Tab-separated table of C-alpha atoms in Angstrom:
chain	number	residue	atom	x	y	z
T	17	ALA	CA	110.719	101.880	114.328
T	18	GLN	CA	111.311	99.619	111.372
T	19	SER	CA	112.153	100.656	107.843
T	20	VAL	CA	113.046	99.150	104.489
T	21	THR	CA	115.211	100.830	101.884
T	22	GLN	CA	115.359	99.651	98.298
T	23	LEU	CA	118.449	101.190	96.888
T	24	ASP	CA	117.437	101.294	93.230
T	25	SER	CA	114.122	102.648	91.995
T	26	GLN	CA	114.676	101.351	88.444
T	27	VAL	CA	116.826	98.531	87.123
T	28	PRO	CA	116.974	98.004	83.349
T	29	VAL	CA	118.670	94.848	82.115
T	30	PHE	CA	118.889	92.808	78.951
T	31	GLU	CA	117.259	89.414	78.659
T	32	GLU	CA	119.381	86.515	79.982
T	33	ALA	CA	121.582	88.903	82.000
T	34	PRO	CA	121.965	88.502	85.771
T	35	VAL	CA	120.240	90.954	88.069
T	36	GLU	CA	120.432	92.031	91.708
T	37	LEU	CA	117.776	94.126	93.431
T	38	ARG	CA	119.097	95.574	96.662
T	39	CYS	CA	117.215	95.808	99.945
T	40	ASN	CA	118.418	97.022	103.331
T	41	TYR	CA	116.344	97.075	106.476
T	42	SER	CA	116.420	98.633	109.904
T	43	SER	CA	114.869	97.077	112.980
T	44	SER	CA	115.673	96.788	116.649
T	45	VAL	CA	113.955	93.402	116.896
T	46	SER	CA	114.003	90.172	114.964
T	47	VAL	CA	112.314	90.347	111.603
T	48	TYR	CA	110.841	88.204	108.903
T	49	LEU	CA	111.739	89.342	105.383
T	50	PHE	CA	109.832	89.055	102.136
T	51	TRP	CA	110.044	89.903	98.476
T	52	TYR	CA	106.780	90.581	96.658
T	53	VAL	CA	106.239	91.124	92.927
T	54	GLN	CA	103.547	93.327	91.434
T	55	TYR	CA	102.482	93.293	87.792
T	56	PRO	CA	100.622	96.337	86.370
T	57	ASN	CA	97.189	96.890	87.915
T	58	GLN	CA	97.527	93.755	90.014
T	59	GLY	CA	97.917	92.987	93.683
T	60	LEU	CA	101.127	91.710	95.221
T	61	GLN	CA	102.338	88.136	94.917
T	62	LEU	CA	104.834	86.622	97.320
T	63	LEU	CA	108.088	85.734	95.599
T	64	LEU	CA	110.044	84.385	98.564
T	65	LYS	CA	110.399	84.740	102.304
T	66	TYR	CA	112.946	84.386	105.076
T	67	LEU	CA	111.531	83.314	108.414
T	68	SER	CA	114.402	81.402	110.016
T	69	GLY	CA	116.960	78.724	109.256
T	70	SER	CA	118.996	78.818	106.059
T	71	THR	CA	119.876	82.364	105.105
T	72	LEU	CA	119.548	81.585	101.385
T	73	VAL	CA	115.984	81.259	100.163
T	74	GLU	CA	114.804	80.447	96.683
T	75	SER	CA	111.649	80.880	94.631
T	76	ILE	CA	110.219	78.455	92.118
T	77	ASN	CA	111.009	80.730	89.168
T	78	GLY	CA	114.738	81.076	89.732
T	79	PHE	CA	115.003	84.046	92.088
T	80	GLU	CA	116.979	83.793	95.311
T	81	ALA	CA	117.658	86.091	98.231
T	82	GLU	CA	120.175	85.948	101.030
T	83	PHE	CA	119.523	87.216	104.540
T	84	ASN	CA	122.604	88.971	105.875
T	85	LYS	CA	122.071	89.987	109.493
T	86	SER	CA	125.393	91.776	109.911
T	87	GLN	CA	124.763	93.959	106.867
T	88	THR	CA	120.990	94.117	107.485
T	89	SER	CA	120.368	93.232	103.866
T	90	PHE	CA	118.110	90.916	101.892
T	91	HIS	CA	119.141	91.340	98.265
T	92	LEU	CA	117.234	89.578	95.492
T	93	ARG	CA	119.140	87.928	92.660
T	94	LYS	CA	118.479	86.001	89.494
T	95	PRO	CA	121.272	84.616	87.300
T	96	SER	CA	119.358	84.972	84.021
T	97	VAL	CA	116.247	87.105	83.602
T	98	HIS	CA	113.378	86.785	81.129
T	99	ILE	CA	111.109	89.358	79.541
T	100	SER	CA	108.309	88.049	81.755
T	101	ASP	CA	110.236	89.106	84.888
T	102	THR	CA	109.470	92.737	84.070
T	103	ALA	CA	107.513	94.009	87.085
T	104	GLU	CA	107.755	96.047	90.284
T	105	TYR	CA	109.481	94.278	93.151
T	106	PHE	CA	108.924	95.154	96.794
T	107	CYS	CA	111.021	94.166	99.764
T	108	ALA	CA	109.129	94.003	103.058
T	109	LEU	CA	109.673	93.137	106.681
T	110	GLU	CA	107.332	91.890	109.358
T	111	THR	CA	107.697	92.304	113.084
T	112	SER	CA	105.348	91.908	115.999
T	113	GLY	CA	101.771	92.767	115.161
T	114	SER	CA	102.122	90.981	111.830
T	115	ARG	CA	101.884	94.033	109.628
T	116	LEU	CA	104.281	94.443	106.730
T	117	THR	CA	106.548	97.425	106.214
T	118	PHE	CA	107.404	97.847	102.546
T	119	GLY	CA	110.199	99.531	100.680
T	120	GLU	CA	109.402	101.951	97.881
T	121	GLY	CA	109.856	99.337	95.191
T	122	THR	CA	112.231	98.610	92.334
T	123	GLN	CA	110.965	98.577	88.764
T	124	LEU	CA	112.764	95.797	86.904
T	125	THR	CA	112.586	96.179	83.141
T	126	VAL	CA	113.966	93.365	81.011
T	127	ASN	CA	114.744	94.402	77.458
T	128	PRO	CA	115.175	92.025	74.497
O	22	ASP	CA	87.846	79.844	97.240
O	23	THR	CA	90.413	81.243	94.855
O	24	GLY	CA	91.940	84.020	96.907
O	25	VAL	CA	91.322	87.471	98.338
O	26	SER	CA	88.576	89.295	96.490
O	27	GLN	CA	88.146	93.066	96.416
O	28	ASN	CA	85.259	95.083	95.040
O	29	PRO	CA	85.003	97.283	93.168
O	30	ARG	CA	88.226	97.130	91.156
O	31	HIS	CA	87.934	100.765	90.174
O	32	LYS	CA	86.038	103.688	91.689
O	33	ILE	CA	85.837	107.247	90.441
O	34	THR	CA	84.167	109.689	92.788
O	35	LYS	CA	83.745	113.395	93.184
O	36	ARG	CA	85.515	115.194	95.987
O	37	GLY	CA	83.383	115.248	99.102
O	38	GLN	CA	81.513	112.036	98.385
O	39	ASN	CA	81.683	108.932	100.562
O	40	VAL	CA	82.978	105.629	99.203
O	41	THR	CA	83.020	102.089	100.557
O	42	PHE	CA	85.221	99.207	99.501
O	43	ARG	CA	84.744	95.545	100.294
O	44	CYS	CA	87.275	92.794	100.884
O	45	ASP	CA	86.526	89.076	101.097
O	46	PRO	CA	89.526	87.253	102.573
O	47	ILE	CA	90.488	83.633	102.113
O	48	SER	CA	87.892	81.813	104.152
O	49	GLU	CA	90.117	80.136	106.749
O	50	HIS	CA	92.224	83.242	107.400
O	51	ASN	CA	91.575	85.060	110.636
O	52	ARG	CA	93.803	88.092	109.991
O	53	LEU	CA	92.843	90.803	107.522
O	54	TYR	CA	94.865	93.869	106.572
O	55	TRP	CA	94.272	97.078	104.640
O	56	TYR	CA	97.084	98.924	102.881
O	57	ARG	CA	97.185	102.015	100.695
O	58	GLN	CA	99.521	102.367	97.734
O	59	THR	CA	100.088	105.617	95.899
O	60	LEU	CA	101.779	105.848	92.524
O	61	GLY	CA	105.446	104.998	92.650
O	62	GLN	CA	105.378	104.021	96.315
O	63	GLY	CA	105.246	100.846	98.307
O	64	PRO	CA	102.081	99.869	100.143
O	65	GLU	CA	101.526	101.596	103.485
O	66	PHE	CA	99.779	99.874	106.355
O	67	LEU	CA	96.374	101.257	107.350
O	68	THR	CA	94.799	98.791	109.754
O	69	TYR	CA	94.382	95.127	110.585
O	70	PHE	CA	91.850	92.797	112.154
O	71	GLN	CA	92.157	89.518	113.945
O	72	ASN	CA	88.748	87.943	113.543
O	73	GLU	CA	86.319	90.818	114.191
O	74	ALA	CA	88.657	92.813	116.435
O	75	GLN	CA	90.498	95.791	114.962
O	76	LEU	CA	93.892	95.466	116.643
O	77	GLU	CA	95.937	98.256	115.131
O	78	LYS	CA	95.345	101.447	113.191
O	79	SER	CA	97.997	103.515	111.466
O	80	ARG	CA	98.213	107.244	112.001
O	81	LEU	CA	97.494	107.405	108.253
O	82	LEU	CA	93.932	106.364	109.063
O	83	SER	CA	92.346	109.753	109.686
O	84	ASP	CA	88.921	110.270	111.220
O	85	ARG	CA	87.427	110.157	107.735
O	86	PHE	CA	88.434	106.522	107.387
O	87	SER	CA	86.651	103.668	109.092
O	88	ALA	CA	87.050	99.934	108.712
O	89	GLU	CA	84.884	97.138	109.959
O	90	ARG	CA	84.930	93.378	109.914
O	91	PRO	CA	81.596	92.162	111.224
O	92	LYS	CA	81.561	88.534	112.317
O	93	GLY	CA	85.196	88.172	111.366
O	94	SER	CA	84.470	87.493	107.705
O	95	PHE	CA	84.478	90.186	105.007
O	96	SER	CA	85.693	93.700	105.725
O	97	THR	CA	84.683	97.147	104.517
O	98	LEU	CA	86.740	100.306	104.326
O	99	GLU	CA	84.787	103.538	104.147
O	100	ILE	CA	86.187	106.952	103.320
O	101	GLN	CA	83.977	109.895	104.130
O	102	ARG	CA	84.218	113.315	102.467
O	103	THR	CA	86.835	112.122	100.003
O	104	GLU	CA	89.729	114.392	99.067
O	105	GLN	CA	91.975	114.307	96.028
O	106	GLY	CA	94.796	113.085	98.243
O	107	ASP	CA	92.794	109.916	98.896
O	108	SER	CA	93.366	108.814	95.305
O	109	ALA	CA	95.328	105.571	95.565
O	110	MET	CA	95.173	101.810	95.256
O	111	TYR	CA	93.633	100.249	98.356
O	112	LEU	CA	94.919	96.740	98.948
O	113	CYS	CA	93.464	94.081	101.193
O	114	ALA	CA	95.405	91.053	102.406
O	115	SER	CA	94.701	88.095	104.650
O	116	SER	CA	96.786	85.551	106.507
O	117	SER	CA	96.283	82.799	109.030
O	118	ARG	CA	99.098	83.250	111.550
O	119	THR	CA	101.885	85.702	112.126
O	120	GLY	CA	105.153	84.704	110.528
O	121	GLU	CA	103.929	81.233	109.693
O	122	THR	CA	102.236	81.923	106.428
O	123	GLU	CA	102.387	84.615	103.840
O	124	ALA	CA	99.894	87.433	103.523
O	125	PHE	CA	97.817	86.928	100.373
O	126	PHE	CA	96.837	90.124	98.599
O	127	GLY	CA	93.768	90.971	96.582
O	128	GLN	CA	93.991	92.813	93.293
O	129	GLY	CA	93.116	96.094	94.942
O	130	THR	CA	90.586	98.856	94.470
O	131	ARG	CA	91.857	101.871	92.569
O	132	LEU	CA	90.208	105.047	93.822
O	133	THR	CA	90.280	108.243	91.789
O	134	VAL	CA	88.885	111.380	93.400
O	135	VAL	CA	88.085	114.120	90.895
């Protein structure tokens, strides 16, 4: 069975501070890893994904995540956050069958 | 085509009533998924279709739940004899191939059972 654990349910930070949202996964087979973002009363939007190749993946709005197979982690980082980054962030994995298994989410709140 | 469309956005129903939700995927996508998200939780997989074939169903999908995707286009999710525990956001997503492209999500249908 596969599982995803997001280690922090809430992360409050000040604007322009760095942030790290932690994600660990468990799987006995190879996985694809994703970070999704969800704004209030909205669906999920893909932020970034790791399929293969370089273990460091980046999004267009400054987030990055690093796939670490030995530590089974896929932490999300941003060096300087904005108020508009306030949202719920979900880490997810995909294995055979193409369905996603999600973590419980991390609420990122950026304060002025 | 601007994305995955779900209707209605909100549904309030009385316990015991039947409800049906509709999902229109991105037109060229052959895979369609349903997830359920309760407050404070991540989405949980319910079922998925490849074209018109329902290939997997979660144990969360009790006998009161049924999903269809006639002709491999839109999909419906019906809940019969709704219970208060069915209150959740129901999310639909579509994708074209496993691991090659992302799953695109609709904005969801929020169900409240009173």
